[in-house]
Short mmCIF file of C-alpha atoms and ligand atoms in Angstrom, two decimals:
data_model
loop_
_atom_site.label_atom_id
_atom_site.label_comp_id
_atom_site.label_asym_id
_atom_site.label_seq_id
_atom_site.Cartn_x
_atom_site.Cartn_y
_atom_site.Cartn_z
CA UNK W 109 -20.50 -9.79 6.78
CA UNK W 110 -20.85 -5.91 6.54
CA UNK W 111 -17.60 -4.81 5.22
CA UNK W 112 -16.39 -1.23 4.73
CA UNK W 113 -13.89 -0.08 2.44
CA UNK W 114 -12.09 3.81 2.56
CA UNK W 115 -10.63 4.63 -0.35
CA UNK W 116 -12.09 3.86 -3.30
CA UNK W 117 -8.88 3.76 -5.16
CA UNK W 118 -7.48 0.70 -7.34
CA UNK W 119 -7.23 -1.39 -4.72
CA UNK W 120 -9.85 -0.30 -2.84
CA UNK W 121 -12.75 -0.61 -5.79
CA UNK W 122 -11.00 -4.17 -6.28
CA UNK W 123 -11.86 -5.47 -2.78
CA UNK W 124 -15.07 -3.82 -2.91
CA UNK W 125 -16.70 -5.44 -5.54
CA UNK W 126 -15.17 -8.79 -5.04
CA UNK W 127 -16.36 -8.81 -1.62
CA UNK W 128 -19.65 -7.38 -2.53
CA UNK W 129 -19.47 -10.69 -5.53
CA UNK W 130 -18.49 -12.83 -2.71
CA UNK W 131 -22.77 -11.86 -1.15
CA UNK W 132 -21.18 -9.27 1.84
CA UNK W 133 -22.73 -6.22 2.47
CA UNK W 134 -20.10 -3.78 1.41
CA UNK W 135 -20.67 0.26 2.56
CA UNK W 136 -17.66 2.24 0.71
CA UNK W 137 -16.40 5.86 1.72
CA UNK W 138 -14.79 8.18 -0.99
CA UNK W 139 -12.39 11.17 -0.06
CA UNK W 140 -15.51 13.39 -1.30
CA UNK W 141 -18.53 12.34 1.48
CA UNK W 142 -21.45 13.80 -0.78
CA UNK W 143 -22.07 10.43 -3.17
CA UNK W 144 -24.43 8.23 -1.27
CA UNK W 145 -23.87 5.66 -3.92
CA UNK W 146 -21.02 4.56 -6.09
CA UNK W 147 -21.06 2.36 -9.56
CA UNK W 148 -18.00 0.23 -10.04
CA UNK W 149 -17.55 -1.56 -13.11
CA UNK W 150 -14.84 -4.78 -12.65
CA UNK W 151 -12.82 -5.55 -16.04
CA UNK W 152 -16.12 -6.84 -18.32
CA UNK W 153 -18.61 -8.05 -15.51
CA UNK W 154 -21.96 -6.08 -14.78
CA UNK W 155 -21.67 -3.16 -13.04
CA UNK W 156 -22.50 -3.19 -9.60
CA UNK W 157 -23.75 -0.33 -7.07
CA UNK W 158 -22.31 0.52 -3.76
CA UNK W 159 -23.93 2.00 -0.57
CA UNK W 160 -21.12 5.56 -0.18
CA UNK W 161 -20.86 7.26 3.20
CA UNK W 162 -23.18 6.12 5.00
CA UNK W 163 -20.89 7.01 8.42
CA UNK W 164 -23.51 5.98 10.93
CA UNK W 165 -23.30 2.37 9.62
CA UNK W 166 -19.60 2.18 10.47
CA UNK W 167 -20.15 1.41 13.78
CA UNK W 168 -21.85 -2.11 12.97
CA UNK W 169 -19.37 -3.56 10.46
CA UNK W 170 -17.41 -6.73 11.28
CA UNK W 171 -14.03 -5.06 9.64
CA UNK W 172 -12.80 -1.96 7.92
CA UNK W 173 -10.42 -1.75 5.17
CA UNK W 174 -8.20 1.42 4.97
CA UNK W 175 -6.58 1.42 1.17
CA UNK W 176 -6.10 4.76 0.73
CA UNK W 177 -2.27 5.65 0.55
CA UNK W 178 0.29 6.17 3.27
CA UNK W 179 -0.34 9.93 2.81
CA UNK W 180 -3.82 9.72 3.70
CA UNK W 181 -4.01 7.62 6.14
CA UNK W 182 -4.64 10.12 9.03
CA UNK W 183 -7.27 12.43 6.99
CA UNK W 184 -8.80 9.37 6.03
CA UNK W 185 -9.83 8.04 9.06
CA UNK W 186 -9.55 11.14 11.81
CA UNK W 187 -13.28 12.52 11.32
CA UNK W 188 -14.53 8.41 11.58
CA UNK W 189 -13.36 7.89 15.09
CA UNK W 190 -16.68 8.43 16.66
CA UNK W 191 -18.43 5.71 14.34
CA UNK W 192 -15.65 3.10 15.09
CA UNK W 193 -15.98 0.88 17.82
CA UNK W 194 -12.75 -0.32 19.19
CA UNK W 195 -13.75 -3.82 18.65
CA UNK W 196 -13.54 -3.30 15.28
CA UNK W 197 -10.79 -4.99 13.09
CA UNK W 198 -9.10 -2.32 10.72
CA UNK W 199 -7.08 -3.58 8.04
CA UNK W 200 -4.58 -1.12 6.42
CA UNK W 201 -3.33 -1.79 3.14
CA UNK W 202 -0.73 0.64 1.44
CA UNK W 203 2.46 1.23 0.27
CA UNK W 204 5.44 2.19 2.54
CA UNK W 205 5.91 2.07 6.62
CA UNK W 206 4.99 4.08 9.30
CA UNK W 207 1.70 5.94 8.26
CA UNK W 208 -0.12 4.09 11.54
CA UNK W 209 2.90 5.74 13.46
CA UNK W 210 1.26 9.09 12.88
CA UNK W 211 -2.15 8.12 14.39
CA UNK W 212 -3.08 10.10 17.16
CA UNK W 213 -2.77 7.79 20.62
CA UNK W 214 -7.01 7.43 21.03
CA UNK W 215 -6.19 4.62 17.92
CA UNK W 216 -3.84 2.45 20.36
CA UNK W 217 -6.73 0.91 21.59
CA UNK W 218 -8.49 -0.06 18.34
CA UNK W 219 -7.84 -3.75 16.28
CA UNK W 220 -5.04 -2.23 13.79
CA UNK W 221 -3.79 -4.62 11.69
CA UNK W 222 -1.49 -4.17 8.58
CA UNK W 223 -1.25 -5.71 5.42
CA UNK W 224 0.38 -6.27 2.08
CA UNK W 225 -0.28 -7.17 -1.59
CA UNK W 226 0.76 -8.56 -4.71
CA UNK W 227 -2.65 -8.30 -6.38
CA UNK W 228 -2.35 -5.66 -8.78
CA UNK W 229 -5.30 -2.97 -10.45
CA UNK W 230 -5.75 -0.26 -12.15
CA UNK W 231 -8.44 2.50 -12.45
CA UNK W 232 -8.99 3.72 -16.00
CA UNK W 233 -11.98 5.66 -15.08
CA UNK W 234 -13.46 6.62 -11.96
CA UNK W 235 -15.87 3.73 -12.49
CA UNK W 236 -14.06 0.63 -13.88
CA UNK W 237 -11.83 -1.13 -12.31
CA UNK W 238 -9.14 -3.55 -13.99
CA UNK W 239 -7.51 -6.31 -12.09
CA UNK W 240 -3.74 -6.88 -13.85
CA UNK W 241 -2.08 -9.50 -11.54
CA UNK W 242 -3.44 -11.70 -9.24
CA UNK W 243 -1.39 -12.48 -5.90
CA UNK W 244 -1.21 -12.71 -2.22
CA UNK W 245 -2.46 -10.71 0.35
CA UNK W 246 -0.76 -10.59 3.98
CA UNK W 247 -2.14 -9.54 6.99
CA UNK W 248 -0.44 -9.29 10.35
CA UNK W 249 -0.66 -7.16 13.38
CA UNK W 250 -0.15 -3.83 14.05
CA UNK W 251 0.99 -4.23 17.86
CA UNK W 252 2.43 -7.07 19.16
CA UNK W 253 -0.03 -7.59 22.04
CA UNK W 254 -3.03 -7.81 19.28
CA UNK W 255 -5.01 -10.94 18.67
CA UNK W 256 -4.84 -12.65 15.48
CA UNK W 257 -7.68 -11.93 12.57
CA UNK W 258 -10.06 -14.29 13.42
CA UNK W 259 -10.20 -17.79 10.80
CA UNK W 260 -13.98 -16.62 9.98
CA UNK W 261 -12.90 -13.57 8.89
CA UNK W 262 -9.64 -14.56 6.85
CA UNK W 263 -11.61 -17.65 5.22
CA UNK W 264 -13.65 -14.78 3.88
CA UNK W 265 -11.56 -12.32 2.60
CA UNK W 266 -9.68 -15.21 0.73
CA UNK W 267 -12.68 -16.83 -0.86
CA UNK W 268 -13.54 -13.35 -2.01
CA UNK W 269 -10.26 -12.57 -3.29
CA UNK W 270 -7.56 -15.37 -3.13
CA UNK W 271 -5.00 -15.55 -1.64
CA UNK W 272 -5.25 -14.21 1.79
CA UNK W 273 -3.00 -15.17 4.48
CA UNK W 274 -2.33 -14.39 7.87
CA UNK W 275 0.92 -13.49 8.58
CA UNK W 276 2.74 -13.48 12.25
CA UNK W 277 5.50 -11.80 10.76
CA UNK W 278 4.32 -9.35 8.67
CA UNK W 279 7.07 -6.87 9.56
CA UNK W 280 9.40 -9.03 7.47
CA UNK W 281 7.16 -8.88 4.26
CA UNK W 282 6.48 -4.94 4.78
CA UNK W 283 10.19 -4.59 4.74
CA UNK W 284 10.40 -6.77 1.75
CA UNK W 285 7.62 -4.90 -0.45
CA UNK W 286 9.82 -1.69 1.13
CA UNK W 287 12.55 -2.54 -0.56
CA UNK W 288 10.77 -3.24 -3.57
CA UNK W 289 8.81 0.24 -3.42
CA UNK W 290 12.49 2.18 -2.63
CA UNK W 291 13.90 0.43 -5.80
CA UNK W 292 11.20 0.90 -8.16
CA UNK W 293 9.30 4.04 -7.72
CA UNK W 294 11.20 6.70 -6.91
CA UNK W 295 13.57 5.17 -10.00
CA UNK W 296 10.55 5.13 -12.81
CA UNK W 297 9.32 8.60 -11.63
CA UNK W 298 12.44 10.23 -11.73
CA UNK W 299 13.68 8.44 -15.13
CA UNK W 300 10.06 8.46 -16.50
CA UNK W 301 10.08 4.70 -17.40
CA UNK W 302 7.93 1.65 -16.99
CA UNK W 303 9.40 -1.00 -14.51
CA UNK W 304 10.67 -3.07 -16.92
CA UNK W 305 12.96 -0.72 -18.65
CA UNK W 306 15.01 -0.29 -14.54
CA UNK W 307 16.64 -4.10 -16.28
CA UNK W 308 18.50 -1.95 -18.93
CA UNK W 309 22.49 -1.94 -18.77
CA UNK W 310 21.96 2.15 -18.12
CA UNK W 311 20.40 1.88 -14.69
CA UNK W 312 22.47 -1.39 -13.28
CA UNK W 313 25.07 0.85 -10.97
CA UNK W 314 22.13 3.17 -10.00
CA UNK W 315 19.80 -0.32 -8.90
CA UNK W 316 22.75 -1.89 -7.44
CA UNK W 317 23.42 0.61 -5.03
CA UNK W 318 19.39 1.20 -3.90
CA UNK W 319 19.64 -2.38 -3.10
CA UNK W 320 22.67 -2.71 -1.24
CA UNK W 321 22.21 0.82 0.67
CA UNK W 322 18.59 -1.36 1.64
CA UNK W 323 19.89 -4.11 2.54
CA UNK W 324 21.97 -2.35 4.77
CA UNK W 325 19.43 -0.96 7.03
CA UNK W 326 17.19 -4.14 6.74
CA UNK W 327 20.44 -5.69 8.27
CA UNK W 328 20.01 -3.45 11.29
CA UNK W 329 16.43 -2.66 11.43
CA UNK W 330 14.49 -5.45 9.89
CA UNK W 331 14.78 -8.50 8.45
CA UNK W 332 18.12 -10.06 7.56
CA UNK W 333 17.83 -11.23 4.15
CA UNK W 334 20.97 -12.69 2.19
CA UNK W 335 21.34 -9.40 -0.65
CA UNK W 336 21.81 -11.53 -3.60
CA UNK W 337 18.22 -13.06 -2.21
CA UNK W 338 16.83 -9.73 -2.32
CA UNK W 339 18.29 -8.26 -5.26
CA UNK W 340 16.56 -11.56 -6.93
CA UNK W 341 12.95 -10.71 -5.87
CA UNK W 342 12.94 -7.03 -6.51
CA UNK W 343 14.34 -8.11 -10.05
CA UNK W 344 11.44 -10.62 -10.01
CA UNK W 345 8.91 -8.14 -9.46
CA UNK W 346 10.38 -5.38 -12.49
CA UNK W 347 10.26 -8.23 -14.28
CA UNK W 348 6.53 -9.38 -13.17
CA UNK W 349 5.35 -6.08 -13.51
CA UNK W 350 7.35 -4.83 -16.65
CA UNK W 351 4.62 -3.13 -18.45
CA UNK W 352 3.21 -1.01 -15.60
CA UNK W 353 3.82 2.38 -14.11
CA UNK W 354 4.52 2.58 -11.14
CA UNK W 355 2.24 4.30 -8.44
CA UNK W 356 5.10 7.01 -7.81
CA UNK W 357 5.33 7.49 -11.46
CA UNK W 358 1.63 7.85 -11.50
CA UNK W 359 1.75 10.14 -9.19
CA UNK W 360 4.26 12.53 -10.31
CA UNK W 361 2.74 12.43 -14.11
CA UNK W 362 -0.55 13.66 -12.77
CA UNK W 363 0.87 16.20 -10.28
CA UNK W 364 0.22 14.48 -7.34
CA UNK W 365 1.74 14.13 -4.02
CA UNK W 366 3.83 10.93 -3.38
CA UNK W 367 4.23 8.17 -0.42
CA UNK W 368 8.42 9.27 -1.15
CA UNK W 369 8.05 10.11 2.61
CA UNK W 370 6.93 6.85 3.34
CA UNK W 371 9.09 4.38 1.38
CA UNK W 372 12.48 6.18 1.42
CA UNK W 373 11.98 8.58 3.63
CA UNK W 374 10.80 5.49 5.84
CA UNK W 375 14.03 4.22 5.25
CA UNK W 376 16.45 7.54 5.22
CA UNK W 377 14.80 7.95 8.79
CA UNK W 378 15.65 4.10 9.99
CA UNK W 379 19.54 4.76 8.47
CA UNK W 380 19.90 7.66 10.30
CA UNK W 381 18.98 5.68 13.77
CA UNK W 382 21.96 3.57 12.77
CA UNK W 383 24.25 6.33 12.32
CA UNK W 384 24.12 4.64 8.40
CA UNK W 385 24.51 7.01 5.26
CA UNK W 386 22.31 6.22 2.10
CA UNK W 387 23.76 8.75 -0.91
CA UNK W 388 22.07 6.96 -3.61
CA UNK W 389 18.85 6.69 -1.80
CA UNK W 390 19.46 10.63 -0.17
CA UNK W 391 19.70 11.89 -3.97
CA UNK W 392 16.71 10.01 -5.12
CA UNK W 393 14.54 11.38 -2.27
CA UNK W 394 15.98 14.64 -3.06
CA UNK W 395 15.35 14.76 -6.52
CA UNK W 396 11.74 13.38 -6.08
CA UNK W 397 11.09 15.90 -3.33
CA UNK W 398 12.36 18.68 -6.23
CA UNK W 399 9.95 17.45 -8.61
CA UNK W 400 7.27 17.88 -6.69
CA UNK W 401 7.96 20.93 -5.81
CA UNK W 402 7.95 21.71 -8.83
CA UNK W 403 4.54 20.91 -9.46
CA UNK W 404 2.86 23.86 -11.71
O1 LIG X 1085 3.71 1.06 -6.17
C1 LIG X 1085 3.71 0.30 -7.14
O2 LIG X 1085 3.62 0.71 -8.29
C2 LIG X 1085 3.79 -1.20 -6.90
O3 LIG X 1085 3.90 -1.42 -5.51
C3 LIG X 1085 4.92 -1.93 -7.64
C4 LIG X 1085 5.09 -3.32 -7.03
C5 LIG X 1085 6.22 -1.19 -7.56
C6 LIG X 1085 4.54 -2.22 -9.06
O4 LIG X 1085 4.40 -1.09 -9.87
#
C-alpha cells in the first residue's frame, strides 16, 4: 500500500517505519515542507530513509495517518485539501476530543476516522525513534453514517504494528483514554512529576476528585462506566507508565503549547452543557493555562 503519515512526531516516526518494515510505500510530511527526505532510526535497527513532502503523491495513497496533536490538527492538514481525494481513508490519532470538530465543513465529506493508542514512543533525537510499550490501537469512525475501515486495510496496519482493532464504539474508548489524559497530564505538568509519583499519599484527594468530577460528565455525556472501574484503569495506566513523562509535562518543560484545551477543556466544555461544575478540574485548567502563559 502507499501510506502517508503527517506528523513525524513519536508516534508518527513509529508507524512510519514499521509500516515502511512491513514492505509499504510510506511518503511522510513534517511541519517544515522543505526536507524531501527524512532518516528515522527505530530503537537499534538500521536506519531507514523516507520519501518527505512529496504533496502531489497524496492524492494516490490508500490511507493517511494524521498523528500530529489535537492542536495541530487543522494547520496540519488545511493547505493538503487539494491533494486529498475524498475517497481517501484518514486516520487521526491524538490525544484529547474534538480537534476534527474544528475542521472546516469541505472535510464532512472525506473518510475521517479516529483512533486511539496504548503503544507508547519516544523521540530522543529528531532521528531515532524508541518504542517503550507495546499496545492496542483502536480505530472507529468519525461520523456515524461512515463505512467501516476496510479488513485489507486493518489486517495491514496490525501485521505492521500489532494490535490493531476496529472499533464500532470508539467513542467509549476516546472517553476512556480522556479520562486518563485529564488525570494524568495536567497533574504531572503542574506538580512536575513522572506518572508514577500521582500514587503518592500527597496527591490521593487531588486524583480522587479528577476522577469523580470525570466520571460525572462521562455519566451524562459518554460512556457510563462504574467509577471504582475507572478509577482502577487510570491507576493501571500511572502504574504501567510510571517512569514516563507525560506529553503535557513534556510540553510545558520545553515551552510548548499544550492539548489542555483538548482534554479538560474538552471536558470543562461537556460539564458546562450539563449545567455540571468541575472545581478541581476548573483549577487545574486554570493553573495550566497560567503556566503557559507564562512561557518566557
Ligand atoms: O499523554 C501522555 O503522556 C499519555 O497519553 C499517557 C497515557 C498519559 C502516558 O504518559
Amino acid at each position: 500500500m502507499k501510506i502517508a503519515i503527517i506528523g513525524i512526531g513519536a508516534i508518527g516516526a513509529l508507524w512510519a517505519y514499521k509500516l515502511q518494515q512491513a514492505g509499504h510505500q510510506v511518503l511522510t510530511m513534517t511541519r517544515d515542507k522543505s526536507p524531501t527526505q527524512l532518516q528515522i532510526q527505530l530503537d537499534d535497527n538500521p536506519i531507514q530513509t523516507f520519501s518527505a513532502n512529496a504533496l502531489s503523491q497524496l492524492t494516490t495513497c490508500d490511507v493517511i495517518l494524521i498523528t500530529v496533536k489535537s492542536t495541530q490538527v487543522n494547520q496540519a492538514i488545511a493547505p493538503l485539501y487539494s491533494f486529498i481525494t475524498a475517497q481517501t481513508p484518514l486516520i487521526f490519532l491524538h490525544n484529547g476530543m474534538g480537534a476534527l470538530d474544528t475542521l472546516g465543513k469541505q472535510w464532512q465529506q472525506h473518510c475521517l476516522y479516529l483512533a486511539t493508542t496504548t503503544q507508547a514512543a519516544f523521540k530522543p533525537s529528531s532521528q531515532q525513534v524508541k518504542h517503550t510499550g507495546h499496545g492496542l490501537t483502536l480505530i472507529g469512525r468519525y461520523q456515524a453514517h461512515q463505512p467501516a475501515l476496510s479488513q485489507h486495510l486493518l489486517s495491514q496496519l496490525n501485521l505492521a504494528l500489532p494490535s490493531v482493532i476496529w472499533d464500532d464504539n470508539i467513542q467509549a474508548a476516546l472517553w476512556k483514554k480522556l479520562a486518563v489524559n485529564c488525570v494524568i497530564n495536567p497533574s504531572t505538568a503542574y506538580y512536575h512529576c513522572k506518572n508514577g509519583a500521582l500514587t503518592q499519599e500527597q496527591y490521593h484527594a487531588q486524583l480522587h476528585a479528577l476522577i469523580q468530577e470525570c466520571h460525572q460528565v462521562m455519566q451524562l455525556a459518554g460512556p457510563a462506566f462504574p467509577l471504582d472501574e475507572l478509577q482502577q484503569y487510570i491507576y493501571q495506566v500511572i502504574e504501567a507508565t510510571a517512569d514516563n513523562y507525560s506529553s503535557m509535562y513534556q510540553d510545558i518543560q520545553h515551552q510548548r503549547p499544550t492539548e489542555i484545551d483538548f482534554i479538560t477543556g474538552f471536558l470543562l466544555k461537556k460539564a458546562k452543557q450539563y449545567d455540571l461544575h468541575l472545581p478541581t478540574h476548573s483549577a487545574l485548567y486554570q493553573q495550566i493555562k497560567k503556566l503557559e502563559n507564562d512561557y518566557s
